[in-house]
Short mmCIF file of C-alpha atoms (C1' of nucleotides) in Angstrom, two decimals:
data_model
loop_
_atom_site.label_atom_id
_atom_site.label_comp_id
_atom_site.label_asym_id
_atom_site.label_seq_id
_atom_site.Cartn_x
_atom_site.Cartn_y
_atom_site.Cartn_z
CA UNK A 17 0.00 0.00 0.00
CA UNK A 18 2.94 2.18 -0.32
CA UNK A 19 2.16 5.29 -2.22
CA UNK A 20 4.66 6.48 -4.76
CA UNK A 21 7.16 9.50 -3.89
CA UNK A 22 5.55 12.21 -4.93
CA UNK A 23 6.93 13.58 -8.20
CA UNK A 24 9.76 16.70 -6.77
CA UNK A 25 9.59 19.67 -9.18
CA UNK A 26 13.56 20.16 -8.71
CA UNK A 27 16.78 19.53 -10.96
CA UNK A 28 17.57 15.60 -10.34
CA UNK A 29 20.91 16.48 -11.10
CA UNK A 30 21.30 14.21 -14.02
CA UNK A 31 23.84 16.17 -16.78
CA UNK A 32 22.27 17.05 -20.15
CA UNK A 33 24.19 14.34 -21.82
CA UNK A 34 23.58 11.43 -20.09
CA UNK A 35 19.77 12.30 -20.26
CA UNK A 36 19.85 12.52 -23.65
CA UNK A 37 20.99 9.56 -24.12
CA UNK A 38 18.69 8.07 -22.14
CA UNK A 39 15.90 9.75 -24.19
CA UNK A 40 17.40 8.64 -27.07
CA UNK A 41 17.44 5.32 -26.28
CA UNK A 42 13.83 4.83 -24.96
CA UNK A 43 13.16 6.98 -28.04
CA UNK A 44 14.55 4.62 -30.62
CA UNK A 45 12.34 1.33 -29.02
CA UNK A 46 9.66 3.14 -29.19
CA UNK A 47 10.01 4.23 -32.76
CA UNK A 48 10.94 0.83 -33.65
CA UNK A 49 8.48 -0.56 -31.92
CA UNK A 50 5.05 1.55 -32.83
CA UNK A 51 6.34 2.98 -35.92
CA UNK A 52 6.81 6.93 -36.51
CA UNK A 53 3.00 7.47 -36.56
CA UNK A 54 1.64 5.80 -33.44
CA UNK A 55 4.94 6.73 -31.49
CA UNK A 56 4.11 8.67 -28.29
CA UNK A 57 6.55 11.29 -26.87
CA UNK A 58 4.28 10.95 -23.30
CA UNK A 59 5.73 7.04 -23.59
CA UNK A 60 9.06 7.67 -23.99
CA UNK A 61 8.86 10.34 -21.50
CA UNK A 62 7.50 7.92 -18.79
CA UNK A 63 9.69 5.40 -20.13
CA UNK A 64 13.11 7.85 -18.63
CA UNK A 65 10.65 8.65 -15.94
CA UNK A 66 10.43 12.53 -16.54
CA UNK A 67 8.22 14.63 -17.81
CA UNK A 68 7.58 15.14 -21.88
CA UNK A 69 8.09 18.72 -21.59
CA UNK A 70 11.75 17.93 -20.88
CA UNK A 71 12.23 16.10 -23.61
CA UNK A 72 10.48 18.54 -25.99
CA UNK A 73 13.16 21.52 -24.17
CA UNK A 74 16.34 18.60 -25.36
CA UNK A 75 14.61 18.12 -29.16
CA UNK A 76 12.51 20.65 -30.31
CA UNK A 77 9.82 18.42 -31.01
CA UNK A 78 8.59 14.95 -31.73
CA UNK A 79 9.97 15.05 -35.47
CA UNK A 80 13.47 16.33 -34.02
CA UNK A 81 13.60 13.14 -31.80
CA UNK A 82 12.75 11.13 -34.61
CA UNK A 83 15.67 12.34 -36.78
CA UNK A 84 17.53 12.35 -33.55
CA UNK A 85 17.02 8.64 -33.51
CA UNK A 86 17.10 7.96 -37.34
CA UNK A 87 21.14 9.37 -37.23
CA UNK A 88 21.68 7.31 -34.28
CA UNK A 89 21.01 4.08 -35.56
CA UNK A 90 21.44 4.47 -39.17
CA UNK A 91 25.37 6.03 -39.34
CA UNK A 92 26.82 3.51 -37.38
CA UNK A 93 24.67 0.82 -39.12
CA UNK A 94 25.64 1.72 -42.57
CA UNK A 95 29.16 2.00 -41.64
CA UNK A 96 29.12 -0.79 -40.25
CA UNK A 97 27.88 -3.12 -43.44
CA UNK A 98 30.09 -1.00 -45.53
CA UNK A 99 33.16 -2.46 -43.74
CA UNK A 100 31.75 -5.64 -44.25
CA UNK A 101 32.24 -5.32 -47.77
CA UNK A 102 35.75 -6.76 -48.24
CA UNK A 103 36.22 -10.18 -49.93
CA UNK A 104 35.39 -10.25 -53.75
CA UNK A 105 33.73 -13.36 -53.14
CA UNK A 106 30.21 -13.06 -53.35
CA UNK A 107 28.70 -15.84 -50.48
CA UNK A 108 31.52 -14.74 -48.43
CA UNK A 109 30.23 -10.99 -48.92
CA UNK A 110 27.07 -12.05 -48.40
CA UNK A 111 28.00 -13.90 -45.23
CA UNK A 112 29.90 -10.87 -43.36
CA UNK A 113 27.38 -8.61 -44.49
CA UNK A 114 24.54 -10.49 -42.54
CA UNK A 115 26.49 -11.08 -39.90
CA UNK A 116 27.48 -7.25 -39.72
CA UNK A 117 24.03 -6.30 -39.80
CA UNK A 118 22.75 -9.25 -37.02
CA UNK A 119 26.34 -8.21 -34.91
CA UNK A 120 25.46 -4.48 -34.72
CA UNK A 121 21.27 -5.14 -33.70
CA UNK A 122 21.76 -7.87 -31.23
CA UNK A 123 21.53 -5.61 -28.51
CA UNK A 124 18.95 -3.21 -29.78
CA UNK A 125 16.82 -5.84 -32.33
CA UNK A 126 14.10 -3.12 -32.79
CA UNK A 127 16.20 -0.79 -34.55
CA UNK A 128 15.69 -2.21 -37.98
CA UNK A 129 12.51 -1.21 -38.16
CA UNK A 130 13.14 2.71 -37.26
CA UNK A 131 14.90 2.33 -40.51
CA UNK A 132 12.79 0.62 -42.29
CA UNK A 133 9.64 1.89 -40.88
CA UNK A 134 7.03 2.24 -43.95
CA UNK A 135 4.93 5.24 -41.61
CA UNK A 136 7.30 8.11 -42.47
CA UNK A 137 5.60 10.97 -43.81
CA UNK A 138 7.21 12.63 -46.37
CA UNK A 139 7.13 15.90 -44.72
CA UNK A 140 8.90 14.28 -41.65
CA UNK A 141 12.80 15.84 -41.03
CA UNK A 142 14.28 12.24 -40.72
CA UNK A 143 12.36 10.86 -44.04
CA UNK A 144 15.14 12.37 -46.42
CA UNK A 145 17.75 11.12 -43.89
CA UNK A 146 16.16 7.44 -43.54
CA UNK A 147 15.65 7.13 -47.60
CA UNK A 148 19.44 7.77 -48.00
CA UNK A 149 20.39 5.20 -45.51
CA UNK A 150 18.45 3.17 -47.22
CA UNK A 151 19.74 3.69 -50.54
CA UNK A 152 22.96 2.84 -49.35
CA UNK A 153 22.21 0.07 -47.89
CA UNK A 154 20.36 -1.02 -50.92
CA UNK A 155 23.40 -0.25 -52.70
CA UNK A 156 25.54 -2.85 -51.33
CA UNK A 157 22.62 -5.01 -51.52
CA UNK A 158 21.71 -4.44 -55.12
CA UNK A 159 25.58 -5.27 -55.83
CA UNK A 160 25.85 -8.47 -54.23
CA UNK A 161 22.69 -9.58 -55.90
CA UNK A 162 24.27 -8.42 -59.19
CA UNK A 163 27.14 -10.45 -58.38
CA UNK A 164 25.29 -13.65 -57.97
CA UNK A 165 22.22 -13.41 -60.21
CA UNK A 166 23.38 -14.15 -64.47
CA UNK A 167 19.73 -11.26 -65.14
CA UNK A 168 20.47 -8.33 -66.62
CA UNK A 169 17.07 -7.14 -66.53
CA UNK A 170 16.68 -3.54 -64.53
CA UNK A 171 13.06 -5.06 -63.54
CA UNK A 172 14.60 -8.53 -62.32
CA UNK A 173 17.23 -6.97 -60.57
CA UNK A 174 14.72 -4.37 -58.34
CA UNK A 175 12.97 -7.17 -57.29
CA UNK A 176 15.78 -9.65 -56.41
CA UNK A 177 17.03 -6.35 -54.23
CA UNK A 178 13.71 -5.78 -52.49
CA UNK A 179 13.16 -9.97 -52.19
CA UNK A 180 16.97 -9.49 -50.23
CA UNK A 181 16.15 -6.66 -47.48
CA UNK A 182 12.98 -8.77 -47.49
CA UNK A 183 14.77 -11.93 -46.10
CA UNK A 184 16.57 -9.50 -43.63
CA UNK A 185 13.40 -8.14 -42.25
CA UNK A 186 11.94 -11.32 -41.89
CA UNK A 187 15.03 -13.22 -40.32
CA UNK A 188 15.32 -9.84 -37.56
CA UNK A 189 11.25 -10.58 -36.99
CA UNK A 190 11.61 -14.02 -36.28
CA UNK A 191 14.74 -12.91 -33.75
CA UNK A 192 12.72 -10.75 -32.00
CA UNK A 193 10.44 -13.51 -31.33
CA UNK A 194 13.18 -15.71 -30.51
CA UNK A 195 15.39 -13.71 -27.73
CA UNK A 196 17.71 -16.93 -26.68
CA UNK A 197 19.69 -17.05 -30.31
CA UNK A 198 22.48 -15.06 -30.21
CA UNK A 199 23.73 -13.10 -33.72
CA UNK A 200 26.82 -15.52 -34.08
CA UNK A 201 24.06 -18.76 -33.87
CA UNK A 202 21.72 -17.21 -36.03
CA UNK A 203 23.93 -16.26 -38.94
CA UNK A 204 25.08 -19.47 -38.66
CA UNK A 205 22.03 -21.05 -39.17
CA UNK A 206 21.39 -18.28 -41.63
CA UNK A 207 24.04 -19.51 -43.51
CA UNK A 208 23.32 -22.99 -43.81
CA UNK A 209 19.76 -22.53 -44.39
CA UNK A 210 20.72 -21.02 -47.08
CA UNK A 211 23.64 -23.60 -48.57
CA UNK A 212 20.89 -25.84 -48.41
CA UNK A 213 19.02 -25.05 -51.22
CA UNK B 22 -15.67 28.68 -58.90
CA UNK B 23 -18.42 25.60 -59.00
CA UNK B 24 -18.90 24.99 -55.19
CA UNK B 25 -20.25 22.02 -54.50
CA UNK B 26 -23.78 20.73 -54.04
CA UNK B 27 -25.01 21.38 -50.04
CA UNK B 28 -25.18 17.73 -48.41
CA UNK B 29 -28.58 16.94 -48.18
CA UNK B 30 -30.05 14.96 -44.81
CA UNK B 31 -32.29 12.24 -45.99
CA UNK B 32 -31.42 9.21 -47.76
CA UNK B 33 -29.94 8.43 -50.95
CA UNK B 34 -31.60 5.52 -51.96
CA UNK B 35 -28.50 3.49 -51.39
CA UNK B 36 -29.72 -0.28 -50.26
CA UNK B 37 -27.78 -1.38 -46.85
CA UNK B 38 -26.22 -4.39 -48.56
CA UNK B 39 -24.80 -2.03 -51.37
CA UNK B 40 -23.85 0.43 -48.72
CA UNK B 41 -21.89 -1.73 -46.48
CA UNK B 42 -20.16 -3.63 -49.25
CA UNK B 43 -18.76 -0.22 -50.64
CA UNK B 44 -17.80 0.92 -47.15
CA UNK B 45 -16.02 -2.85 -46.72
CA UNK B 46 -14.08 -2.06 -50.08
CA UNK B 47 -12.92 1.57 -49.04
CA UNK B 48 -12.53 -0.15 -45.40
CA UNK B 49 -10.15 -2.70 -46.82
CA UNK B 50 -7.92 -0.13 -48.33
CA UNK B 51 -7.86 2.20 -45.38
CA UNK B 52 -6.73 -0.71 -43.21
CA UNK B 53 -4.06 -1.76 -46.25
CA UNK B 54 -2.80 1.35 -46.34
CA UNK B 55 -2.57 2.78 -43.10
CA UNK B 56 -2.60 -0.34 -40.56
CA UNK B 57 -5.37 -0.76 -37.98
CA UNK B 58 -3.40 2.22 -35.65
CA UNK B 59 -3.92 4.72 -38.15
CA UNK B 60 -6.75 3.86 -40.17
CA UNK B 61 -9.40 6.61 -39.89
CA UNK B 62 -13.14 6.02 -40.44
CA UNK B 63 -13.40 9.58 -41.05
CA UNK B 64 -11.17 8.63 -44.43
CA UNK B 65 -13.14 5.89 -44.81
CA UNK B 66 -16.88 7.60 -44.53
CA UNK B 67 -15.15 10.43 -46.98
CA UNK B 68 -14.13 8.03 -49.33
CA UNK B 69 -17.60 6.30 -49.54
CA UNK B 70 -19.07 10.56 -49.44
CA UNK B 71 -21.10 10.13 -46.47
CA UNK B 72 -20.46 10.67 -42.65
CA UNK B 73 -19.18 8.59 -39.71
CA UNK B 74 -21.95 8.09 -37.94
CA UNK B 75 -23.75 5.43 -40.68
CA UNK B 76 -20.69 3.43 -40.44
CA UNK B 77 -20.90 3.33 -36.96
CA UNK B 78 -24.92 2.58 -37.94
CA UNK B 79 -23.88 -0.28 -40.03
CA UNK B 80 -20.51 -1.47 -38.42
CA UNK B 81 -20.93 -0.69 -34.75
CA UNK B 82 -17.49 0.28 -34.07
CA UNK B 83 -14.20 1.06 -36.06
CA UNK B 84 -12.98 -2.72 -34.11
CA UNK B 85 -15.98 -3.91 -35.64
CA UNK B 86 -15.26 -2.78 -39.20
CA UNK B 87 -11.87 -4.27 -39.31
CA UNK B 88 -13.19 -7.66 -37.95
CA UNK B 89 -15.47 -7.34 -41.19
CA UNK B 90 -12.50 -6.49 -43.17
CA UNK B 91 -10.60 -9.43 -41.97
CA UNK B 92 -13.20 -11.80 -42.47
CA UNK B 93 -14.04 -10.16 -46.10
CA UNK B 94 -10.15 -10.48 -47.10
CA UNK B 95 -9.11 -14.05 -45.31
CA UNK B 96 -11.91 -16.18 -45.79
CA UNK B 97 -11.71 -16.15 -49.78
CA UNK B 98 -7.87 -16.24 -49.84
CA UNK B 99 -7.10 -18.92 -47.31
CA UNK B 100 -9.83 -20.63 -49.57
CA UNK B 101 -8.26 -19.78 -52.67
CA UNK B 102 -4.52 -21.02 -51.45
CA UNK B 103 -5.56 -24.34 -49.77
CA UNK B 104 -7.33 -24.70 -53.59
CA UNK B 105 -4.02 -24.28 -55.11
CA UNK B 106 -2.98 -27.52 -52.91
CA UNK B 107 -3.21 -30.07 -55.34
CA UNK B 108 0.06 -31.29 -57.10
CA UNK B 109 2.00 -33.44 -55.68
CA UNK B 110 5.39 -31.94 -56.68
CA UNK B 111 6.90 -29.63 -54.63
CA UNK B 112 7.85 -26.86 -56.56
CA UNK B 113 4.85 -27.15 -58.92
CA UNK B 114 3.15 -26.91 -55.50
CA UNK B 115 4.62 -23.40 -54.54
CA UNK B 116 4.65 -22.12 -58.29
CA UNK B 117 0.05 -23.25 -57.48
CA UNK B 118 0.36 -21.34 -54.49
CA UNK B 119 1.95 -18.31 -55.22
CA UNK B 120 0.19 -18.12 -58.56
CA UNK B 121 -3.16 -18.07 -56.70
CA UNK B 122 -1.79 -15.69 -54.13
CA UNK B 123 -1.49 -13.07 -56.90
CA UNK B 124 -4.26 -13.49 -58.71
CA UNK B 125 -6.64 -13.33 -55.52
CA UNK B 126 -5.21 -9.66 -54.99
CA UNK B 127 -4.45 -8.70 -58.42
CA UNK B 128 -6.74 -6.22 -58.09
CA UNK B 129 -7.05 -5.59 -54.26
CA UNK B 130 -3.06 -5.43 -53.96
CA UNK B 131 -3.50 -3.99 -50.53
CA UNK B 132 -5.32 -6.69 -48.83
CA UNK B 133 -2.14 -8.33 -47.95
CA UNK B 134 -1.15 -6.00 -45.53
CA UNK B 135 -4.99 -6.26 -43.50
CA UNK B 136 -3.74 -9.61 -42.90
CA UNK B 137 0.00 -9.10 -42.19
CA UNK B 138 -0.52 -5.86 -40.44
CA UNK B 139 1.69 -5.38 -37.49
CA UNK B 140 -0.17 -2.95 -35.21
CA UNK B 141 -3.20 -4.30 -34.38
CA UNK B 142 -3.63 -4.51 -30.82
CA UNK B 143 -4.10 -8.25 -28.83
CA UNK B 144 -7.42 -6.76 -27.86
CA UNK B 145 -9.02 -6.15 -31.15
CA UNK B 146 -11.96 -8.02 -32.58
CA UNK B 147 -10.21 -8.83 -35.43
CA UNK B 148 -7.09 -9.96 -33.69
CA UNK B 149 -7.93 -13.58 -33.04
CA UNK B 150 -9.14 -13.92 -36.46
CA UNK B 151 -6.27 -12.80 -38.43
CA UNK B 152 -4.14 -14.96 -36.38
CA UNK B 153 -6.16 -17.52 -37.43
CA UNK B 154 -5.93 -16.77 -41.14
CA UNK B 155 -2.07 -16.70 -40.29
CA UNK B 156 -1.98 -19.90 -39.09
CA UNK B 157 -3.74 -21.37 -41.92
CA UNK B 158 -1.76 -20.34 -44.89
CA UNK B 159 1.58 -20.56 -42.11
CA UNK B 160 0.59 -24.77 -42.07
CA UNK B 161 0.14 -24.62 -45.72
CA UNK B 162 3.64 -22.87 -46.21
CA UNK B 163 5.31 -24.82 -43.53
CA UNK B 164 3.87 -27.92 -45.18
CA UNK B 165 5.62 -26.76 -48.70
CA UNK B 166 8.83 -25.78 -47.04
CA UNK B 167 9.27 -28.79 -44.93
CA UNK B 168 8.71 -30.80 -48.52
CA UNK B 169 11.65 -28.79 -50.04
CA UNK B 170 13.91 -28.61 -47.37
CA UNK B 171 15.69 -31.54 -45.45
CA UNK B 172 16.50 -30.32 -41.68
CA UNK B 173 14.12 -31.56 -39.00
CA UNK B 174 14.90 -28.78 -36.64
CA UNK B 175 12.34 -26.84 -35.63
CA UNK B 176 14.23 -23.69 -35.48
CA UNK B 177 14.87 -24.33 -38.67
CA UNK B 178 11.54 -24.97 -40.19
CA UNK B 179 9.74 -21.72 -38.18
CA UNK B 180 13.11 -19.63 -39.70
CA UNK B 181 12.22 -21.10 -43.24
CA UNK B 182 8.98 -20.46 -42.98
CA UNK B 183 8.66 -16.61 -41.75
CA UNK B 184 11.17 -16.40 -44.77
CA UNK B 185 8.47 -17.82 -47.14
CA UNK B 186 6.19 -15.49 -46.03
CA UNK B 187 8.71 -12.56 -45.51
CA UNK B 188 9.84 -13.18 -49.49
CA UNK B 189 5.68 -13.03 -50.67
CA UNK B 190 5.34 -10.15 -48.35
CA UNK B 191 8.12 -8.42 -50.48
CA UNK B 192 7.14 -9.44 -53.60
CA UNK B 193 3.29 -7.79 -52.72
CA UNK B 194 5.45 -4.53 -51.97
CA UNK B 195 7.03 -4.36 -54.64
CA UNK B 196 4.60 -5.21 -57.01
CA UNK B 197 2.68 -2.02 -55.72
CA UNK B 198 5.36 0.16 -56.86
CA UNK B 199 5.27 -1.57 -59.79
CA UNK B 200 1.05 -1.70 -61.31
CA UNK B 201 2.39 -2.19 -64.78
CA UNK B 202 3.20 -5.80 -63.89
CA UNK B 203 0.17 -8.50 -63.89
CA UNK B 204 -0.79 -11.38 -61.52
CA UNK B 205 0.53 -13.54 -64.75
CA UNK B 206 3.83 -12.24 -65.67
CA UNK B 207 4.85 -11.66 -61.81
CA UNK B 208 4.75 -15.72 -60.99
CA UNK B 209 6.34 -16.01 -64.34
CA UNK B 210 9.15 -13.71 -63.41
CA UNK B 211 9.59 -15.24 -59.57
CA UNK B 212 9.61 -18.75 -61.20
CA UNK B 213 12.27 -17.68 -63.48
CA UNK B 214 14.36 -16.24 -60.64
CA UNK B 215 13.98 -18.25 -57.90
CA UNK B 216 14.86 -21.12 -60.56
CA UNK B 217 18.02 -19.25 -61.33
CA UNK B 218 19.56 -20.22 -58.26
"C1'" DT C 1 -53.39 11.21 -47.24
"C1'" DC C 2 -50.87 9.72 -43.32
"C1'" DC C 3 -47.79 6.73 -41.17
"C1'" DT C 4 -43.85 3.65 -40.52
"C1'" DG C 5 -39.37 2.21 -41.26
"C1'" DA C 6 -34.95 2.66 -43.70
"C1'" DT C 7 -31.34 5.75 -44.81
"C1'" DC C 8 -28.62 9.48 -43.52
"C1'" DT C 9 -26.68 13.85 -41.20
"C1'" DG C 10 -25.06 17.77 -37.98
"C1'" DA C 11 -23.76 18.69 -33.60
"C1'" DC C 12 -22.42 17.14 -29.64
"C1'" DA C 13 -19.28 14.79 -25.56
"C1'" DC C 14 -15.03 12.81 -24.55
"C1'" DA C 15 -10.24 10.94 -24.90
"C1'" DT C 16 -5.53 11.26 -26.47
"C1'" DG C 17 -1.52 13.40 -27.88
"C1'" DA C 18 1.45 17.54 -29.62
"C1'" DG C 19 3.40 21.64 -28.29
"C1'" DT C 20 3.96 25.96 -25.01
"C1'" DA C 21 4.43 29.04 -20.99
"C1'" DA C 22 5.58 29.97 -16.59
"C1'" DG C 23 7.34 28.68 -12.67
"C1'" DT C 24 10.20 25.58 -9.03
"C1'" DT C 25 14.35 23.34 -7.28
"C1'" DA C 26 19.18 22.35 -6.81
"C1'" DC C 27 23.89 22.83 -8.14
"C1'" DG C 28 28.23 25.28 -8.92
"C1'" DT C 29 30.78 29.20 -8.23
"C1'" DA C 30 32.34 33.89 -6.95
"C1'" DT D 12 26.21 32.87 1.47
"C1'" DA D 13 24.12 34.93 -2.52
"C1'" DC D 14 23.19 34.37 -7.30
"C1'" DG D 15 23.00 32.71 -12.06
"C1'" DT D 16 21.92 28.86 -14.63
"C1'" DA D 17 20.82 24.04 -15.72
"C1'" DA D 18 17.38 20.63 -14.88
"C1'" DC D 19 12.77 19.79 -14.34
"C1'" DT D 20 7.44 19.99 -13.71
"C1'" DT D 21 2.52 21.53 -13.77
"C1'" DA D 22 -0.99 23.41 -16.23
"C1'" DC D 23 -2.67 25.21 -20.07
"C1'" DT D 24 -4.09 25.37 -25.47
"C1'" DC D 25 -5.06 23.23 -29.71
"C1'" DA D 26 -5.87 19.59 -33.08
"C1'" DT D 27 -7.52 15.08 -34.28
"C1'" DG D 28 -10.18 11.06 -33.82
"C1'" DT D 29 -13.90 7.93 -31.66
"C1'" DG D 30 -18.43 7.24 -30.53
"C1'" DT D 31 -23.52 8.97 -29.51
"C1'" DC D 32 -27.91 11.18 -30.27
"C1'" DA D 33 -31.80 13.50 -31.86
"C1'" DG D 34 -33.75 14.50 -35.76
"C1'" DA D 35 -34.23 15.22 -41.10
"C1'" DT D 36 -35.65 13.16 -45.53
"C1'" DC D 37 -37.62 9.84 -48.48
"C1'" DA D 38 -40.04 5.49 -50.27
"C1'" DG D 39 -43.81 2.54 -49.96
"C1'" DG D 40 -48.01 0.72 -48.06
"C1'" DA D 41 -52.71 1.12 -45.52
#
DNA sequence: TCCTGATCTGACACATGAGTAAGTTACGTA
DNA sequence: TACGTAACTTACTCATGTGTCAGATCAGGA
């Protein structure tokens, strides 16, 4: 029957930084999570346990937050699959390149879908920042399925692409609903799922 | 400088079985389009040209709509894939299924997503149901992957499986970028290139 | 002609969520 | 110890969206 502390009106001394962080962080499940549209700055708020007008005094506004969050995940992300891009052979691109990708979410599974999130308006400041990640990304995709598909259609070769970050989305779905597998067991399995065939 | 006729109050002459099956078909879209979180039956009634309130007449609730919608959209293609079930062969098998897949929603390319949408809530109407219509063409893809591949894990198969459905899901996305391309020549082109391999 | 039921609407009440303004508390420093 | 500033909250305004209600209009039958 304990009541709750009263919320103090006060500093709680926590530095600018570090509580930005923390925003950012609660920010970026939550935009993973609901998607840009149903995301709810009073969530993320209670999620750091302060108030949303705090938040709104660190970002500006919801759509700040969101490109906040879209930089956040998407820089290191693409730098990271870039590096991954060093053997000329093709299944061994394709290989580090997954495992790159599965590496740098297993902590934080739900940031895929920030990136890929499909509720963006097009008005939105992090919509022009989320299509170019994108595009790169699709860029390394769209050459490693150039590398192993004989097509030289432009048609073909779209929809191989799309069929690729397809297979990505899915695999990081099933992850999420599959917590014990670690990123070094799944792209293992990944990998010989795939031989398989 | 036209302005528009003044709405008039009384009836239109519109039967209620006409009525609801043209608010189902805008209904369907709404809920393709935007997901069950965003989907407006403000849209919807505008779409249609009359107001909220005679969906809520005909359809109770918004939660009730989309339980319609469900029902409207899963019924006729769980139907139409476990149709496609009759060869034998494996990969004549998939080449049935997929082909009936795209020509249910050749011209309703947005039902897909009423089924596969990700935000409705465990407490909708429709929720059960969906899951339901999930399930069904999930056994019938799980039956066709376990026939192709040759692991008995059950990691595996559930992996193999959300990738079936992750590379149709793609294919459905793509093909709505893409409206020049028919039901016909898009299962001719995914034979081709998943035979390529 | 009058009445009954089906179709349909405008105007509400109410909840949720974005964004703002004004003020409170505590910390560091001179 | 006094003061400036960083950290933080409450209490609003405003917009959007759901759901309800009383009543308007029309078609068809007694």
């Amino acid at each position: 029957m304990r009541k709750p502390p009263p919320p103090r009106v006060g500093t709680k001394g926590v530095p600018r930084a570090d509580r930005e962080a923390e925003i950012l962080d609660a920010a970026c499940r939550e935009f993973g999570e609901q998607g840009y549209r149903h995301a709810s700055v009073a969530r993320i708020a209670a999620a750091c346990e302060i108030s949303r007008a705090l938040v709104y005094e660190y970002f500006g506004s919801r759509d700040g937050l969101h490109a906040a969050c879209a930089r956040f995940i998407g820089d290191p992300l693409v730098a990271a699959v870039t590096a991954a891009q060093t053997s000329a052979d093709p299944d061994e691109r394709a290989r580090a390149t997954i495992t790159a990708i599965l590496t740098r979410l297993e902590e934080r599974r739900f940031d895929w879908q920030v990136i890929y999130d499909p509720t963006v308006p097009p008005d939105a400041a992090g919509h022009d920042l989320l299509q170019d990640y994108r595009a790169a990304l699709n860029r390394l995709g769209a050459e490693g399925v150039r590398a192993v598909s004989d097509t030289t259609d432009d048609l073909d070769l779209s929809l191989l692409t799309q069929l690729w970050y397809g297979t990505v989305t899915s695999t990081i779905a099933w992850w999420q609903r599959h917590p014990e597998e670690t990123a070094a067991s799944l792209a293992e399995r990944w990998q010989r799922l795939l031989a398989m065939r």
